[in-house]
Amino acid sequence: MGSKWEIEKFTGKNDFGLWKVKVRAILTQQNCAEALLGISNMPNTLSNAEKNEMNDKALSVIILCLADNVLREVAKEKTVAAMWTKLDALYMTKSLAHKQCLKER
């Protein structure tokens, strides 16, 4: 029995930090959150095939949770860890700056 999870797609304008928390929760529910560590850092108890499957599953979750404009910026990344890192680099600093701006108001 599969579960359907719906979260607002990340557009670059909504809260990146909250979006990350929600996506990580989905990855945990799908038993693939460890893929965020990178294939080489996943537990040694997993076979290479299991690691690749976990990566692909997590990658597809993230892809489906991104708006087209954001996906274009990270689509060439082949691992979920690389995509997650690139998203952080692109949007985390903007999110922190935005929060600081809101605090000043």
PDB file of C-alpha atoms in Angstrom:
ATOM      1  CA  MET A   1       0.000   0.000   0.000  1.00  0.00           C
ATOM      2  CA  GLY A   2       1.537   3.294  -1.094  1.00  0.00           C
ATOM      3  CA  SER A   3       1.096   6.638   0.525  1.00  0.00           C
ATOM      4  CA  LYS A   4       0.582   9.855  -1.321  1.00  0.00           C
ATOM      5  CA  TRP A   5       2.326  12.906   0.019  1.00  0.00           C
ATOM      6  CA  GLU A   6       1.589  16.371  -1.233  1.00  0.00           C
ATOM      7  CA  ILE A   7       3.748  19.361  -0.534  1.00  0.00           C
ATOM      8  CA  GLU A   8       3.984  22.651  -2.334  1.00  0.00           C
ATOM      9  CA  LYS A   9       6.633  22.487  -5.037  1.00  0.00           C
ATOM     10  CA  PHE A  10       9.694  24.583  -4.342  1.00  0.00           C
ATOM     11  CA  THR A  11       9.626  27.543  -6.716  1.00  0.00           C
ATOM     12  CA  GLY A  12      12.558  29.536  -5.408  1.00  0.00           C
ATOM     13  CA  LYS A  13      10.146  31.996  -3.812  1.00  0.00           C
ATOM     14  CA  ASN A  14       8.666  29.883  -1.035  1.00  0.00           C
ATOM     15  CA  ASP A  15      10.492  28.936   2.185  1.00  0.00           C
ATOM     16  CA  PHE A  16      13.390  26.646   1.252  1.00  0.00           C
ATOM     17  CA  GLY A  17      14.108  25.605   4.842  1.00  0.00           C
ATOM     18  CA  LEU A  18      10.555  24.383   5.446  1.00  0.00           C
ATOM     19  CA  TRP A  19      10.463  22.701   2.041  1.00  0.00           C
ATOM     20  CA  LYS A  20      13.642  20.773   2.960  1.00  0.00           C
ATOM     21  CA  VAL A  21      12.098  19.572   6.226  1.00  0.00           C
ATOM     22  CA  LYS A  22       9.020  18.308   4.377  1.00  0.00           C
ATOM     23  CA  VAL A  23      11.042  16.581   1.649  1.00  0.00           C
ATOM     24  CA  ARG A  24      13.281  14.918   4.234  1.00  0.00           C
ATOM     25  CA  ALA A  25      10.128  13.619   5.956  1.00  0.00           C
ATOM     26  CA  ILE A  26       8.913  12.131   2.670  1.00  0.00           C
ATOM     27  CA  LEU A  27      12.322  10.550   2.046  1.00  0.00           C
ATOM     28  CA  THR A  28      12.213   9.047   5.541  1.00  0.00           C
ATOM     29  CA  GLN A  29       8.737   7.628   4.900  1.00  0.00           C
ATOM     30  CA  GLN A  30       9.994   6.164   1.617  1.00  0.00           C
ATOM     31  CA  ASN A  31      13.024   4.617   3.401  1.00  0.00           C
ATOM     32  CA  CYS A  32      15.515   6.514   1.281  1.00  0.00           C
ATOM     33  CA  ALA A  33      16.666   9.455   3.451  1.00  0.00           C
ATOM     34  CA  GLU A  34      20.130   7.862   3.757  1.00  0.00           C
ATOM     35  CA  ALA A  35      20.630   8.630   0.069  1.00  0.00           C
ATOM     36  CA  LEU A  36      21.187  12.265   1.075  1.00  0.00           C
ATOM     37  CA  LEU A  37      24.522  11.133   2.556  1.00  0.00           C
ATOM     38  CA  GLY A  38      25.792  10.142  -0.879  1.00  0.00           C
ATOM     39  CA  ILE A  39      26.221   6.663  -2.304  1.00  0.00           C
ATOM     40  CA  SER A  40      29.728   6.230  -0.862  1.00  0.00           C
ATOM     41  CA  ASN A  41      28.514   7.177   2.641  1.00  0.00           C
ATOM     42  CA  MET A  42      25.531   4.841   2.767  1.00  0.00           C
ATOM     43  CA  PRO A  43      25.747   1.830   5.093  1.00  0.00           C
ATOM     44  CA  ASN A  44      28.057  -0.953   3.934  1.00  0.00           C
ATOM     45  CA  THR A  45      25.281  -3.430   4.640  1.00  0.00           C
ATOM     46  CA  LEU A  46      23.557  -2.244   1.452  1.00  0.00           C
ATOM     47  CA  SER A  47      24.565  -3.704  -1.888  1.00  0.00           C
ATOM     48  CA  ASN A  48      25.550  -1.373  -4.733  1.00  0.00           C
ATOM     49  CA  ALA A  49      22.233  -2.160  -6.415  1.00  0.00           C
ATOM     50  CA  GLU A  50      20.329  -1.205  -3.243  1.00  0.00           C
ATOM     51  CA  LYS A  51      22.325   2.020  -2.919  1.00  0.00           C
ATOM     52  CA  ASN A  52      21.622   2.943  -6.541  1.00  0.00           C
ATOM     53  CA  GLU A  53      17.940   2.115  -6.146  1.00  0.00           C
ATOM     54  CA  MET A  54      17.726   4.242  -2.994  1.00  0.00           C
ATOM     55  CA  ASN A  55      19.472   7.115  -4.786  1.00  0.00           C
ATOM     56  CA  ASP A  56      17.119   6.889  -7.765  1.00  0.00           C
ATOM     57  CA  LYS A  57      14.050   6.773  -5.532  1.00  0.00           C
ATOM     58  CA  ALA A  58      15.179   9.795  -3.497  1.00  0.00           C
ATOM     59  CA  LEU A  59      16.166  11.679  -6.652  1.00  0.00           C
ATOM     60  CA  SER A  60      12.717  11.129  -8.138  1.00  0.00           C
ATOM     61  CA  VAL A  61      11.038  12.379  -4.936  1.00  0.00           C
ATOM     62  CA  ILE A  62      13.031  15.605  -5.050  1.00  0.00           C
ATOM     63  CA  ILE A  63      12.474  16.091  -8.788  1.00  0.00           C
ATOM     64  CA  LEU A  64       8.720  15.760  -8.313  1.00  0.00           C
ATOM     65  CA  CYS A  65       8.816  18.345  -5.504  1.00  0.00           C
ATOM     66  CA  LEU A  66      10.540  21.047  -7.583  1.00  0.00           C
ATOM     67  CA  ALA A  67       8.962  23.616  -9.858  1.00  0.00           C
ATOM     68  CA  ASP A  68      10.227  23.568 -13.448  1.00  0.00           C
ATOM     69  CA  ASN A  69      12.333  26.718 -13.089  1.00  0.00           C
ATOM     70  CA  VAL A  70      14.221  25.256 -10.101  1.00  0.00           C
ATOM     71  CA  LEU A  71      14.508  21.807 -11.683  1.00  0.00           C
ATOM     72  CA  ARG A  72      16.252  23.325 -14.707  1.00  0.00           C
ATOM     73  CA  GLU A  73      19.013  24.561 -12.402  1.00  0.00           C
ATOM     74  CA  VAL A  74      19.740  21.150 -10.863  1.00  0.00           C
ATOM     75  CA  ALA A  75      18.527  18.596 -13.422  1.00  0.00           C
ATOM     76  CA  LYS A  76      22.008  17.582 -14.556  1.00  0.00           C
ATOM     77  CA  GLU A  77      22.939  16.293 -11.084  1.00  0.00           C
ATOM     78  CA  LYS A  78      22.983  12.478 -11.113  1.00  0.00           C
ATOM     79  CA  THR A  79      22.929  11.774  -7.386  1.00  0.00           C
ATOM     80  CA  VAL A  80      20.480  12.984  -4.791  1.00  0.00           C
ATOM     81  CA  ALA A  81      23.361  14.156  -2.582  1.00  0.00           C
ATOM     82  CA  ALA A  82      24.738  16.344  -5.386  1.00  0.00           C
ATOM     83  CA  MET A  83      21.283  17.742  -6.149  1.00  0.00           C
ATOM     84  CA  TRP A  84      20.613  18.444  -2.446  1.00  0.00           C
ATOM     85  CA  THR A  85      23.986  20.208  -2.108  1.00  0.00           C
ATOM     86  CA  LYS A  86      23.369  22.310  -5.206  1.00  0.00           C
ATOM     87  CA  LEU A  87      19.904  23.300  -3.984  1.00  0.00           C
ATOM     88  CA  ASP A  88      21.465  24.316  -0.655  1.00  0.00           C
ATOM     89  CA  ALA A  89      24.092  26.404  -2.436  1.00  0.00           C
ATOM     90  CA  LEU A  90      21.513  28.114  -4.616  1.00  0.00           C
ATOM     91  CA  TYR A  91      18.750  28.743  -2.102  1.00  0.00           C
ATOM     92  CA  MET A  92      19.837  28.348   1.520  1.00  0.00           C
ATOM     93  CA  THR A  93      21.750  31.629   1.681  1.00  0.00           C
ATOM     94  CA  LYS A  94      18.860  33.427   0.003  1.00  0.00           C
ATOM     95  CA  SER A  95      16.493  31.900   2.537  1.00  0.00           C
ATOM     96  CA  LEU A  96      18.669  33.020   5.459  1.00  0.00           C
ATOM     97  CA  ALA A  97      18.984  36.525   4.028  1.00  0.00           C
ATOM     98  CA  HIS A  98      15.221  36.642   3.565  1.00  0.00           C
ATOM     99  CA  LYS A  99      14.645  35.602   7.195  1.00  0.00           C
ATOM    100  CA  GLN A 100      17.039  38.306   8.395  1.00  0.00           C
ATOM    101  CA  CYS A 101      15.190  40.879   6.318  1.00  0.00           C
ATOM    102  CA  LEU A 102      11.879  39.802   7.873  1.00  0.00           C
ATOM    103  CA  LYS A 103      13.339  40.065  11.396  1.00  0.00           C
ATOM    104  CA  GLU A 104      14.424  43.649  10.730  1.00  0.00           C
ATOM    105  CA  ARG A 105      10.875  44.644   9.808  1.00  0.00           C
TER     106      ARG A 105
END
